[in-house]
PDB file of C-alpha atoms in Angstrom:
ATOM      1  CA  MET A   1    -127.021 -34.900-104.916  1.00  0.00           C
ATOM      2  CA  PHE A   2    -125.396 -38.274-104.137  1.00  0.00           C
ATOM      3  CA  LEU A   3    -122.383 -38.489-101.920  1.00  0.00           C
ATOM      4  CA  ASP A   4    -119.412 -40.498-103.071  1.00  0.00           C
ATOM      5  CA  THR A   5    -119.181 -43.831-101.330  1.00  0.00           C
ATOM      6  CA  PRO A   6    -116.197 -43.983 -99.008  1.00  0.00           C
ATOM      7  CA  GLN A   7    -113.330 -45.995-100.365  1.00  0.00           C
ATOM      8  CA  LYS A   8    -111.503 -48.602 -98.347  1.00  0.00           C
ATOM      9  CA  PRO A   9    -108.177 -47.360 -97.027  1.00  0.00           C
ATOM     10  CA  PRO A  10    -105.247 -49.042 -98.755  1.00  0.00           C
ATOM     11  CA  ARG A  11    -103.672 -51.854 -96.781  1.00  0.00           C
ATOM     12  CA  THR A  12     -99.929 -51.481 -96.724  1.00  0.00           C
ATOM     13  CA  LEU A  13     -97.503 -54.327 -96.201  1.00  0.00           C
ATOM     14  CA  ARG A  14     -96.628 -52.829 -92.830  1.00  0.00           C
ATOM     15  CA  TYR A  15    -100.302 -52.881 -91.802  1.00  0.00           C
ATOM     16  CA  VAL A  16    -100.690 -56.520 -92.877  1.00  0.00           C
ATOM     17  CA  GLU A  17     -97.504 -57.588 -91.080  1.00  0.00           C
ATOM     18  CA  LYS A  18     -98.594 -55.807 -87.893  1.00  0.00           C
ATOM     19  CA  ALA A  19    -102.057 -57.425 -87.981  1.00  0.00           C
ATOM     20  CA  PHE A  20    -100.479 -60.815 -88.716  1.00  0.00           C
ATOM     21  CA  ASP A  21     -98.097 -60.565 -85.757  1.00  0.00           C
ATOM     22  CA  LEU A  22    -100.857 -59.297 -83.459  1.00  0.00           C
ATOM     23  CA  VAL A  23    -103.198 -62.188 -84.247  1.00  0.00           C
ATOM     24  CA  LYS A  24    -100.378 -64.740 -84.183  1.00  0.00           C
ATOM     25  CA  SER A  25     -99.346 -63.622 -80.683  1.00  0.00           C
ATOM     26  CA  LYS A  26    -102.812 -64.240 -79.182  1.00  0.00           C
ATOM     27  CA  LYS A  27    -103.247 -67.132 -76.784  1.00  0.00           C
ATOM     28  CA  HIS A  28    -104.789 -70.304 -78.269  1.00  0.00           C
ATOM     29  CA  VAL A  29    -104.204 -69.183 -81.889  1.00  0.00           C
ATOM     30  CA  ARG A  30    -102.807 -72.118 -83.803  1.00  0.00           C
ATOM     31  CA  ASP A  31    -102.518 -70.825 -87.367  1.00  0.00           C
ATOM     32  CA  VAL A  32    -103.122 -67.535 -89.149  1.00  0.00           C
ATOM     33  CA  VAL A  33    -104.098 -66.974 -92.767  1.00  0.00           C
ATOM     34  CA  ILE A  34    -104.579 -63.473 -94.177  1.00  0.00           C
ATOM     35  CA  LEU A  35    -106.514 -63.371 -97.450  1.00  0.00           C
ATOM     36  CA  ASN A  36    -106.831 -60.689-100.081  1.00  0.00           C
ATOM     37  CA  GLU A  37    -110.219 -59.633-101.480  1.00  0.00           C
ATOM     38  CA  SER A  38    -110.083 -62.462-104.011  1.00  0.00           C
ATOM     39  CA  GLY A  39    -109.692 -65.047-101.251  1.00  0.00           C
ATOM     40  CA  HIS A  40    -106.057 -65.834-101.987  1.00  0.00           C
ATOM     41  CA  PRO A  41    -103.647 -66.184 -99.053  1.00  0.00           C
ATOM     42  CA  VAL A  42    -101.281 -63.249 -98.638  1.00  0.00           C
ATOM     43  CA  MET A  43     -99.554 -64.358 -95.436  1.00  0.00           C
ATOM     44  CA  SER A  44     -99.845 -67.567 -93.467  1.00  0.00           C
ATOM     45  CA  THR A  45     -98.268 -69.627 -90.724  1.00  0.00           C
ATOM     46  CA  MET A  46     -99.316 -72.766 -92.635  1.00  0.00           C
ATOM     47  CA  ASP A  47     -97.400 -74.402 -95.432  1.00  0.00           C
ATOM     48  CA  ARG A  48     -98.424 -73.228 -98.893  1.00  0.00           C
ATOM     49  CA  ASP A  49    -100.709 -76.135 -99.833  1.00  0.00           C
ATOM     50  CA  ASP A  50    -102.703 -75.898 -96.597  1.00  0.00           C
ATOM     51  CA  ALA A  51    -102.918 -72.109 -96.809  1.00  0.00           C
ATOM     52  CA  VAL A  52    -104.444 -72.375-100.292  1.00  0.00           C
ATOM     53  CA  GLN A  53    -106.869 -75.169 -99.369  1.00  0.00           C
ATOM     54  CA  PHE A  54    -108.054 -73.737 -96.038  1.00  0.00           C
ATOM     55  CA  PRO A  55    -109.886 -70.637 -97.402  1.00  0.00           C
ATOM     56  CA  ASP A  56    -111.697 -72.838 -99.928  1.00  0.00           C
ATOM     57  CA  LEU A  57    -113.144 -74.863 -97.054  1.00  0.00           C
ATOM     58  CA  PHE A  58    -114.432 -71.701 -95.379  1.00  0.00           C
ATOM     59  CA  LYS A  59    -115.966 -70.529 -98.641  1.00  0.00           C
ATOM     60  CA  LEU A  60    -117.743 -73.873 -99.008  1.00  0.00           C
ATOM     61  CA  ILE A  61    -119.097 -73.625 -95.449  1.00  0.00           C
ATOM     62  CA  GLU A  62    -120.245 -70.054 -96.084  1.00  0.00           C
ATOM     63  CA  GLU A  63    -122.054 -71.028 -99.286  1.00  0.00           C
ATOM     64  CA  ASN A  64    -123.794 -73.935 -97.553  1.00  0.00           C
ATOM     65  CA  TRP A  65    -124.687 -71.755 -94.569  1.00  0.00           C
ATOM     66  CA  ASN A  66    -126.373 -69.199 -96.834  1.00  0.00           C
ATOM     67  CA  THR A  67    -128.610 -71.895 -98.332  1.00  0.00           C
ATOM     68  CA  LEU A  68    -130.085 -72.850 -94.938  1.00  0.00           C
TER      69      LEU A  68
END
């Protein structure tokens, strides 16, 4: 009676690297951070400390935005 919900396709390392390079090559892009579903950086052009801190700032903005 119920259809199975479609599952997300698995993201391979090759897929992530290709997306990373594509975004990084765009004009006016300064830094790139790719996060996993948990919000942890997987790849980044930033140094490690900034790459870990940056997603937390976006999460804080998102939480505050949702309370408006």
